[in-house]
DNA sequence: GCAACTCTAATCAACTTTGACTAGGGTACC
DNA sequence: GGTACCCTAGTCAAAGTTGATTAGAGTTGC
């Protein structure tokens, strides 16, 4: 599972109705172009693909108001909402090392009820625990770990990552249980979108120090 | 950068001469099909592509000795070796969160001289430090972190990951400086390949507990 | 002796990802 | 008043990825 569909569905849903460039801007506001494959080509492709599959409904729209080619606006369908929630749950539960998917999941976590969010994150911790155990077993065969030479360092790296991931997840669970953030059904939701017409301080073009490529 | 080219080049180089199925088996022995995109299709594609680009030389070979379609054997070229070392250095230095690339790099780290390996890993730690600083700045604008709501948790997650990654890297540096493993130019290298004709205990088909999909 | 199965080795079509490019319009400068 | 530049919005070809499928050859059961 890549993060792009979750990100695009979530962004369209937040707006109610959005064209590609809007989605792209929201995701840049989140920094998603840096930690995921939310690049222009992928976004437009995902929009078209999901429209074809009935997860989004495409509206034909007049030649844009501010220069450039005509824009197509999209709206999420009922089927799309189902898919969205399903992807979101999977992103939060999955304990593999896909940082982009998890990041996207966190971005939309408040679309779930608080109790469910906590529950999914606990499942994530449990999954990490099991996964860690299986890796440990995998690289400590009866003949001793020397068998693997430096290859064992790869496994060591995974285990280390699993531990760090679990620790962070437990911290998040605690913050949520202590009342942080506004979740589904708890009143006015926080919307991580640029106010209409405002400038995006984090847009492409001015990479922060330390960026690659 | 995906991990596949590094993995395939490194595997072919270890053998001197290898056909696709051999590469696939080596990578499975490493567990690479679980933590990277080293799946059959990608491996064969990478082999052909890199042969076309002159990184590998393809030898036409008689219809295989043990059933199945005829096999093509590959050998790494001088240009391929250059590319291999360049990819390897990049994988070890890069401080972004591509776990598969780093894992592949660790797998081949002993192809470098010990001193260079340590140096590259130190660069990685330094990169992580800078990257962490830039993220911290990014999500603590003058208006205070509340601006970002739960979106700040994404940044928090990155910072946490960067810290964990740096810590693990420092541990590896220490082990290497204390003489662990056999590096380039230090005598008989450790070869993480299945002995000819031996069975692979970790091959596809019997996933360990906790695996996804 | 032959049908069903397994193993080896690789291909293929469908899909996704990428980064460079296009094209329309506004704006600054002199 | 023209030209150099920038912003908006999106397309495209090339490359990479995936999972299913093919195809040859040995093996087992009856």
mmCIF file of C-alpha atoms in Angstrom, chain A residues 42-180:
data_model
loop_
_atom_site.group_PDB
_atom_site.id
_atom_site.type_symbol
_atom_site.label_atom_id
_atom_site.label_comp_id
_atom_site.label_asym_id
_atom_site.label_seq_id
_atom_site.Cartn_x
_atom_site.Cartn_y
_atom_site.Cartn_z
ATOM 1 C CA UNK A 42 1.197 10.854 -8.873
ATOM 2 C CA UNK A 43 -1.555 13.115 -7.585
ATOM 3 C CA UNK A 44 -3.153 13.703 -10.974
ATOM 4 C CA UNK A 45 -2.822 10.046 -11.817
ATOM 5 C CA UNK A 46 -4.445 8.999 -8.553
ATOM 6 C CA UNK A 47 -7.318 11.429 -9.099
ATOM 7 C CA UNK A 48 -8.048 10.086 -12.575
ATOM 8 C CA UNK A 49 -7.660 6.474 -11.545
ATOM 9 C CA UNK A 50 -9.936 6.801 -8.550
ATOM 10 C CA UNK A 51 -12.503 8.711 -10.587
ATOM 11 C CA UNK A 52 -12.514 5.832 -13.065
ATOM 12 C CA UNK A 53 -13.022 3.400 -10.183
ATOM 13 C CA UNK A 54 -15.922 5.337 -8.728
ATOM 14 C CA UNK A 55 -14.174 6.493 -5.569
ATOM 15 C CA UNK A 56 -14.295 10.073 -6.793
ATOM 16 C CA UNK A 57 -16.777 11.914 -8.981
ATOM 17 C CA UNK A 58 -15.272 14.263 -11.576
ATOM 18 C CA UNK A 59 -17.014 17.525 -12.459
ATOM 19 C CA UNK A 60 -16.065 19.219 -15.709
ATOM 20 C CA UNK A 61 -15.212 22.832 -14.945
ATOM 21 C CA UNK A 62 -14.738 26.034 -16.950
ATOM 22 C CA UNK A 63 -11.235 27.144 -18.065
ATOM 23 C CA UNK A 64 -9.678 28.170 -14.757
ATOM 24 C CA UNK A 65 -10.083 31.556 -13.170
ATOM 25 C CA UNK A 66 -6.394 32.282 -12.816
ATOM 26 C CA UNK A 67 -4.542 31.184 -15.906
ATOM 27 C CA UNK A 68 -3.406 27.731 -16.864
ATOM 28 C CA UNK A 69 -5.361 24.870 -18.419
ATOM 29 C CA UNK A 70 -8.986 24.106 -17.477
ATOM 30 C CA UNK A 71 -9.456 22.419 -14.136
ATOM 31 C CA UNK A 72 -11.427 19.353 -13.191
ATOM 32 C CA UNK A 73 -12.989 19.337 -9.754
ATOM 33 C CA UNK A 74 -13.460 16.155 -7.784
ATOM 34 C CA UNK A 75 -15.786 15.113 -5.018
ATOM 35 C CA UNK A 76 -15.575 11.986 -2.909
ATOM 36 C CA UNK A 77 -18.314 9.379 -3.390
ATOM 37 C CA UNK A 78 -19.842 7.136 -0.769
ATOM 38 C CA UNK A 79 -17.733 4.281 -2.028
ATOM 39 C CA UNK A 80 -14.708 6.563 -1.841
ATOM 40 C CA UNK A 81 -15.436 7.399 1.778
ATOM 41 C CA UNK A 82 -15.580 3.719 2.636
ATOM 42 C CA UNK A 83 -12.270 3.139 0.906
ATOM 43 C CA UNK A 84 -10.826 6.165 2.665
ATOM 44 C CA UNK A 85 -11.729 4.936 6.133
ATOM 45 C CA UNK A 86 -10.516 1.471 5.324
ATOM 46 C CA UNK A 87 -7.145 2.794 4.140
ATOM 47 C CA UNK A 88 -6.914 5.046 7.180
ATOM 48 C CA UNK A 89 -7.488 2.175 9.587
ATOM 49 C CA UNK A 90 -4.943 0.051 7.788
ATOM 50 C CA UNK A 91 -2.367 2.847 7.836
ATOM 51 C CA UNK A 92 -2.671 3.270 11.587
ATOM 52 C CA UNK A 93 -2.620 -0.421 12.400
ATOM 53 C CA UNK A 94 0.068 -1.692 10.073
ATOM 54 C CA UNK A 95 3.318 -2.248 11.885
ATOM 55 C CA UNK A 96 5.615 -2.515 8.913
ATOM 56 C CA UNK A 97 8.132 0.206 8.292
ATOM 57 C CA UNK A 98 6.280 2.327 5.763
ATOM 58 C CA UNK A 99 6.853 5.736 7.294
ATOM 59 C CA UNK A 100 4.913 7.558 4.587
ATOM 60 C CA UNK A 101 1.770 5.511 5.079
ATOM 61 C CA UNK A 102 1.846 5.945 8.825
ATOM 62 C CA UNK A 103 2.480 9.664 8.475
ATOM 63 C CA UNK A 104 -0.528 9.998 6.197
ATOM 64 C CA UNK A 105 -2.594 8.047 8.702
ATOM 65 C CA UNK A 106 -1.616 10.356 11.517
ATOM 66 C CA UNK A 107 -2.587 13.309 9.376
ATOM 67 C CA UNK A 108 -6.142 12.033 9.132
ATOM 68 C CA UNK A 109 -6.416 10.272 12.473
ATOM 69 C CA UNK A 110 -8.923 12.786 13.793
ATOM 70 C CA UNK A 111 -11.447 11.601 11.203
ATOM 71 C CA UNK A 112 -12.008 8.607 13.483
ATOM 72 C CA UNK A 113 -13.634 8.542 16.911
ATOM 73 C CA UNK A 114 -11.091 8.946 19.709
ATOM 74 C CA UNK A 115 -11.685 5.479 21.143
ATOM 75 C CA UNK A 116 -11.161 3.800 17.798
ATOM 76 C CA UNK A 117 -7.949 5.722 17.178
ATOM 77 C CA UNK A 118 -6.543 4.540 20.497
ATOM 78 C CA UNK A 119 -7.623 1.001 19.771
ATOM 79 C CA UNK A 120 -5.957 0.949 16.348
ATOM 80 C CA UNK A 121 -2.722 2.336 17.756
ATOM 81 C CA UNK A 122 -2.716 -0.324 20.445
ATOM 82 C CA UNK A 123 -3.084 -2.911 17.726
ATOM 83 C CA UNK A 124 -0.081 -1.317 16.055
ATOM 84 C CA UNK A 125 2.012 -1.692 19.203
ATOM 85 C CA UNK A 126 0.993 -5.310 19.546
ATOM 86 C CA UNK A 127 1.821 -5.969 15.900
ATOM 87 C CA UNK A 128 5.255 -4.436 16.367
ATOM 88 C CA UNK A 129 5.859 -6.659 19.379
ATOM 89 C CA UNK A 130 5.018 -9.799 17.427
ATOM 90 C CA UNK A 131 7.017 -8.694 14.428
ATOM 91 C CA UNK A 132 10.030 -8.005 16.618
ATOM 92 C CA UNK A 133 9.801 -11.467 18.116
ATOM 93 C CA UNK A 134 9.696 -13.096 14.697
ATOM 94 C CA UNK A 135 12.726 -11.136 13.479
ATOM 95 C CA UNK A 136 14.676 -11.966 16.612
ATOM 96 C CA UNK A 137 13.983 -15.613 16.048
ATOM 97 C CA UNK A 138 14.873 -15.328 12.379
ATOM 98 C CA UNK A 139 18.349 -14.024 13.052
ATOM 99 C CA UNK A 140 19.264 -16.099 16.054
ATOM 100 C CA UNK A 141 19.251 -19.614 14.662
ATOM 101 C CA UNK A 142 20.458 -22.384 16.895
ATOM 102 C CA UNK A 143 23.953 -22.076 15.462
ATOM 103 C CA UNK A 144 24.336 -18.615 16.936
ATOM 104 C CA UNK A 145 24.145 -15.240 15.260
ATOM 105 C CA UNK A 146 27.736 -15.369 13.963
ATOM 106 C CA UNK A 147 26.380 -17.355 11.022
ATOM 107 C CA UNK A 148 25.046 -14.177 9.534
ATOM 108 C CA UNK A 149 28.129 -11.986 9.870
ATOM 109 C CA UNK A 150 27.425 -8.373 9.147
ATOM 110 C CA UNK A 151 24.080 -9.358 7.605
ATOM 111 C CA UNK A 152 22.864 -9.650 11.180
ATOM 112 C CA UNK A 153 23.203 -5.888 11.403
ATOM 113 C CA UNK A 154 20.262 -5.559 9.033
ATOM 114 C CA UNK A 155 18.068 -7.494 11.431
ATOM 115 C CA UNK A 156 19.484 -5.518 14.320
ATOM 116 C CA UNK A 157 18.449 -2.370 12.515
ATOM 117 C CA UNK A 158 14.881 -3.618 12.080
ATOM 118 C CA UNK A 159 14.578 -4.562 15.708
ATOM 119 C CA UNK A 160 15.879 -1.184 16.748
ATOM 120 C CA UNK A 161 13.361 0.515 14.468
ATOM 121 C CA UNK A 162 10.508 -1.588 15.769
ATOM 122 C CA UNK A 163 11.374 -0.645 19.326
ATOM 123 C CA UNK A 164 11.586 3.046 18.506
ATOM 124 C CA UNK A 165 8.283 2.885 16.611
ATOM 125 C CA UNK A 166 6.531 1.176 19.488
ATOM 126 C CA UNK A 167 7.818 3.703 21.974
ATOM 127 C CA UNK A 168 6.628 6.614 19.881
ATOM 128 C CA UNK A 169 3.233 4.992 19.371
ATOM 129 C CA UNK A 170 2.794 4.497 23.106
ATOM 130 C CA UNK A 171 3.529 8.199 23.590
ATOM 131 C CA UNK A 172 0.890 9.152 21.058
ATOM 132 C CA UNK A 173 -1.662 6.845 22.663
ATOM 133 C CA UNK A 174 -1.050 8.551 25.977
ATOM 134 C CA UNK A 175 -1.456 12.034 24.532
ATOM 135 C CA UNK A 176 -4.701 11.044 22.861
ATOM 136 C CA UNK A 177 -6.047 9.352 25.977
ATOM 137 C CA UNK A 178 -5.248 12.515 27.928
ATOM 138 C CA UNK A 179 -7.520 14.510 25.667
ATOM 139 C CA UNK A 180 -5.249 15.963 23.005
#
